[in-house]
Amino acid sequence: MKKGEGVSYVVTVAIMTAVTIALGLFLWGIVSGWAGVSAAGIVGETNKGIAQQRSILVVEFIDWERKIVWVSNPGKVDLIILSCAIYPKPSPPPPKTYREVARVNASMDNAYPLEIGSKCQLTGSGPYIIEIHAIASTIYNPNNPSENVQWAIMVRQNV
């Protein structure tokens, strides 16, 4: 190169433009990836909240002679009963272990039995409170029943 010669103005502008475009594309990729991951998490949490709001469980009747609790699900999603306990009214509830006790399909026509002793724990003497925890089948994980338990519904009733 001779003295006085330099890099062309056009080449300088082209290099600066390429660097600016590359940085812009890099930042766009990072922001769009972050937005996609955030949106997926928000959608998942929203779906769990909707499943919880569409869950309804009703204790229809307790047949003390046959030792059966009859429940129904007039909601819009099938439910998994995670725990059922009948305990004396002035006492605190017994410790819970969440597991699949029964499936209750969404139906206005059917009632489902929960046998006292095998599916519904009975402690003490009356008057009683019954407490049932259930979760929408759409968010239930059979490999880890307590994974989404914060989205479960609880029915507590004097019996």
mmCIF file of C-alpha atoms in Angstrom:
data_model
loop_
_atom_site.group_PDB
_atom_site.id
_atom_site.type_symbol
_atom_site.label_atom_id
_atom_site.label_comp_id
_atom_site.label_asym_id
_atom_site.label_seq_id
_atom_site.Cartn_x
_atom_site.Cartn_y
_atom_site.Cartn_z
ATOM 1 C CA MET A 1 0.000 0.000 0.000
ATOM 2 C CA LYS A 2 1.154 3.421 -0.819
ATOM 3 C CA LYS A 3 1.059 6.254 1.578
ATOM 4 C CA GLY A 4 -2.318 7.955 1.418
ATOM 5 C CA GLU A 5 -4.123 4.820 0.341
ATOM 6 C CA GLY A 6 -6.604 3.363 2.788
ATOM 7 C CA VAL A 7 -9.531 1.103 3.066
ATOM 8 C CA SER A 8 -12.309 2.181 0.815
ATOM 9 C CA TYR A 9 -15.243 4.005 2.346
ATOM 10 C CA VAL A 10 -17.583 1.467 0.731
ATOM 11 C CA VAL A 11 -15.745 -1.483 2.326
ATOM 12 C CA THR A 12 -15.888 0.209 5.736
ATOM 13 C CA VAL A 13 -19.610 0.782 5.455
ATOM 14 C CA ALA A 14 -20.146 -2.819 4.307
ATOM 15 C CA ILE A 15 -18.193 -4.225 7.268
ATOM 16 C CA MET A 16 -20.016 -2.008 9.768
ATOM 17 C CA THR A 17 -23.382 -2.944 8.242
ATOM 18 C CA ALA A 18 -22.551 -6.663 8.408
ATOM 19 C CA VAL A 19 -21.472 -6.406 12.059
ATOM 20 C CA THR A 20 -24.629 -4.457 12.977
ATOM 21 C CA ILE A 21 -26.894 -6.963 11.207
ATOM 22 C CA ALA A 22 -25.101 -9.926 12.843
ATOM 23 C CA LEU A 23 -25.464 -8.395 16.321
ATOM 24 C CA GLY A 24 -29.120 -7.621 15.649
ATOM 25 C CA LEU A 25 -29.837 -11.182 14.515
ATOM 26 C CA PHE A 26 -27.996 -12.570 17.550
ATOM 27 C CA LEU A 27 -30.020 -10.422 19.953
ATOM 28 C CA TRP A 28 -33.260 -11.228 18.102
ATOM 29 C CA GLY A 29 -32.527 -14.960 18.471
ATOM 30 C CA ILE A 30 -31.868 -14.682 22.205
ATOM 31 C CA VAL A 31 -34.970 -12.570 22.879
ATOM 32 C CA SER A 32 -37.274 -14.740 20.762
ATOM 33 C CA GLY A 33 -35.966 -17.913 22.445
ATOM 34 C CA TRP A 34 -36.531 -16.425 25.892
ATOM 35 C CA ALA A 35 -40.023 -15.262 24.907
ATOM 36 C CA GLY A 36 -40.905 -18.731 23.576
ATOM 37 C CA VAL A 37 -39.769 -20.483 26.753
ATOM 38 C CA SER A 38 -41.595 -17.957 28.938
ATOM 39 C CA ALA A 39 -44.787 -18.297 26.893
ATOM 40 C CA ALA A 40 -44.690 -22.095 27.161
ATOM 41 C CA GLY A 41 -44.371 -21.867 30.951
ATOM 42 C CA ILE A 42 -47.225 -19.383 31.206
ATOM 43 C CA VAL A 43 -49.459 -21.548 29.003
ATOM 44 C CA GLY A 44 -48.704 -24.602 31.174
ATOM 45 C CA GLU A 45 -49.586 -22.765 34.394
ATOM 46 C CA THR A 46 -52.746 -21.352 32.825
ATOM 47 C CA ASN A 47 -53.846 -24.826 31.708
ATOM 48 C CA LYS A 48 -53.416 -26.129 35.268
ATOM 49 C CA GLY A 49 -55.463 -23.252 36.665
ATOM 50 C CA ILE A 50 -58.232 -23.882 34.135
ATOM 51 C CA ALA A 51 -58.257 -27.609 34.952
ATOM 52 C CA GLN A 52 -58.585 -26.733 38.642
ATOM 53 C CA GLN A 53 -61.477 -24.333 37.972
ATOM 54 C CA ARG A 54 -63.327 -26.968 35.919
ATOM 55 C CA SER A 55 -63.004 -29.578 38.695
ATOM 56 C CA ILE A 56 -66.004 -30.215 40.933
ATOM 57 C CA LEU A 57 -66.437 -33.063 43.414
ATOM 58 C CA VAL A 58 -69.544 -33.632 45.509
ATOM 59 C CA VAL A 59 -69.973 -35.963 48.496
ATOM 60 C CA GLU A 60 -73.450 -37.316 47.753
ATOM 61 C CA PHE A 61 -74.047 -39.665 50.663
ATOM 62 C CA ILE A 62 -72.255 -41.732 53.293
ATOM 63 C CA ASP A 63 -73.714 -45.188 53.804
ATOM 64 C CA TRP A 64 -72.475 -46.005 57.318
ATOM 65 C CA GLU A 65 -74.015 -49.511 57.287
ATOM 66 C CA ARG A 66 -72.231 -50.592 54.090
ATOM 67 C CA LYS A 67 -69.231 -48.319 54.844
ATOM 68 C CA ILE A 68 -69.283 -46.504 51.506
ATOM 69 C CA VAL A 69 -68.813 -42.828 50.656
ATOM 70 C CA TRP A 70 -70.658 -41.940 47.440
ATOM 71 C CA VAL A 71 -69.117 -39.115 45.393
ATOM 72 C CA SER A 72 -69.984 -37.574 42.052
ATOM 73 C CA ASN A 73 -68.265 -35.272 39.591
ATOM 74 C CA PRO A 74 -70.583 -32.796 37.857
ATOM 75 C CA GLY A 75 -67.551 -30.856 36.587
ATOM 76 C CA LYS A 76 -66.049 -30.770 33.111
ATOM 77 C CA VAL A 77 -62.886 -32.860 33.685
ATOM 78 C CA ASP A 78 -62.332 -36.370 34.998
ATOM 79 C CA LEU A 79 -60.851 -36.419 38.494
ATOM 80 C CA ILE A 80 -58.355 -38.590 40.343
ATOM 81 C CA ILE A 81 -59.046 -38.915 44.074
ATOM 82 C CA LEU A 82 -55.674 -38.502 45.821
ATOM 83 C CA SER A 83 -56.754 -38.870 49.454
ATOM 84 C CA CYS A 84 -59.892 -39.411 51.502
ATOM 85 C CA ALA A 85 -60.082 -39.124 55.289
ATOM 86 C CA ILE A 86 -62.928 -39.126 57.790
ATOM 87 C CA TYR A 87 -61.848 -37.836 61.186
ATOM 88 C CA PRO A 88 -63.436 -36.449 64.383
ATOM 89 C CA LYS A 89 -64.670 -32.870 64.112
ATOM 90 C CA PRO A 90 -62.540 -31.268 66.842
ATOM 91 C CA SER A 91 -59.346 -33.030 65.668
ATOM 92 C CA PRO A 92 -56.852 -31.903 63.059
ATOM 93 C CA PRO A 93 -56.838 -33.916 59.825
ATOM 94 C CA PRO A 94 -54.619 -37.002 59.774
ATOM 95 C CA PRO A 95 -51.380 -36.921 57.746
ATOM 96 C CA LYS A 96 -51.944 -37.349 54.008
ATOM 97 C CA THR A 97 -50.175 -39.532 51.521
ATOM 98 C CA TYR A 98 -51.146 -38.695 47.972
ATOM 99 C CA ARG A 99 -51.796 -41.683 45.722
ATOM 100 C CA GLU A 100 -54.428 -42.642 43.195
ATOM 101 C CA VAL A 101 -57.381 -43.801 45.292
ATOM 102 C CA ALA A 102 -60.066 -43.764 42.572
ATOM 103 C CA ARG A 103 -61.021 -42.229 39.238
ATOM 104 C CA VAL A 104 -64.242 -40.250 39.032
ATOM 105 C CA ASN A 105 -65.398 -39.467 35.509
ATOM 106 C CA ALA A 106 -67.123 -36.175 34.745
ATOM 107 C CA SER A 107 -70.806 -37.073 34.604
ATOM 108 C CA MET A 108 -74.080 -35.657 35.846
ATOM 109 C CA ASP A 109 -75.543 -39.176 36.029
ATOM 110 C CA ASN A 110 -73.070 -41.340 37.963
ATOM 111 C CA ALA A 111 -72.022 -41.657 41.594
ATOM 112 C CA TYR A 112 -68.860 -43.537 42.542
ATOM 113 C CA PRO A 113 -68.246 -45.547 45.729
ATOM 114 C CA LEU A 114 -65.244 -45.058 47.998
ATOM 115 C CA GLU A 115 -65.054 -47.900 50.506
ATOM 116 C CA ILE A 116 -64.373 -46.751 54.052
ATOM 117 C CA GLY A 117 -61.277 -48.564 55.230
ATOM 118 C CA SER A 118 -59.627 -49.318 51.889
ATOM 119 C CA LYS A 119 -60.129 -46.076 49.933
ATOM 120 C CA CYS A 120 -61.263 -43.696 52.653
ATOM 121 C CA GLN A 121 -59.438 -43.624 55.994
ATOM 122 C CA LEU A 122 -61.668 -43.491 59.131
ATOM 123 C CA THR A 123 -60.263 -42.461 62.521
ATOM 124 C CA GLY A 124 -61.851 -41.768 65.905
ATOM 125 C CA SER A 125 -65.530 -41.365 66.674
ATOM 126 C CA GLY A 126 -68.171 -38.930 65.412
ATOM 127 C CA PRO A 127 -69.259 -36.321 64.773
ATOM 128 C CA TYR A 128 -66.998 -36.414 61.720
ATOM 129 C CA ILE A 129 -65.519 -34.292 58.986
ATOM 130 C CA ILE A 130 -64.746 -35.820 55.600
ATOM 131 C CA GLU A 131 -61.858 -34.377 53.611
ATOM 132 C CA ILE A 132 -61.157 -35.440 50.025
ATOM 133 C CA HIS A 133 -58.376 -34.200 47.739
ATOM 134 C CA ALA A 134 -58.793 -34.656 43.976
ATOM 135 C CA ILE A 135 -56.890 -33.501 40.900
ATOM 136 C CA ALA A 136 -57.897 -33.147 37.260
ATOM 137 C CA SER A 137 -56.774 -36.180 35.276
ATOM 138 C CA THR A 138 -55.240 -33.891 32.633
ATOM 139 C CA ILE A 139 -52.541 -32.696 35.046
ATOM 140 C CA TYR A 140 -52.122 -35.860 37.126
ATOM 141 C CA ASN A 141 -48.761 -37.619 36.928
ATOM 142 C CA PRO A 142 -49.084 -41.300 37.945
ATOM 143 C CA ASN A 143 -45.293 -41.539 38.419
ATOM 144 C CA ASN A 144 -45.334 -38.684 40.941
ATOM 145 C CA PRO A 145 -48.854 -38.164 42.399
ATOM 146 C CA SER A 146 -47.822 -35.145 44.474
ATOM 147 C CA GLU A 147 -46.191 -33.305 41.534
ATOM 148 C CA ASN A 148 -49.138 -30.978 40.835
ATOM 149 C CA VAL A 149 -50.960 -31.362 44.152
ATOM 150 C CA GLN A 150 -51.054 -27.575 44.579
ATOM 151 C CA TRP A 151 -53.602 -27.604 41.717
ATOM 152 C CA ALA A 152 -55.823 -30.181 43.454
ATOM 153 C CA ILE A 153 -59.222 -29.340 44.868
ATOM 154 C CA MET A 154 -60.278 -30.147 48.422
ATOM 155 C CA VAL A 155 -63.767 -31.012 49.586
ATOM 156 C CA ARG A 156 -64.313 -30.715 53.346
ATOM 157 C CA GLN A 157 -67.733 -31.381 54.800
ATOM 158 C CA ASN A 158 -69.367 -32.161 58.140
ATOM 159 C CA VAL A 159 -70.895 -35.643 58.170
#
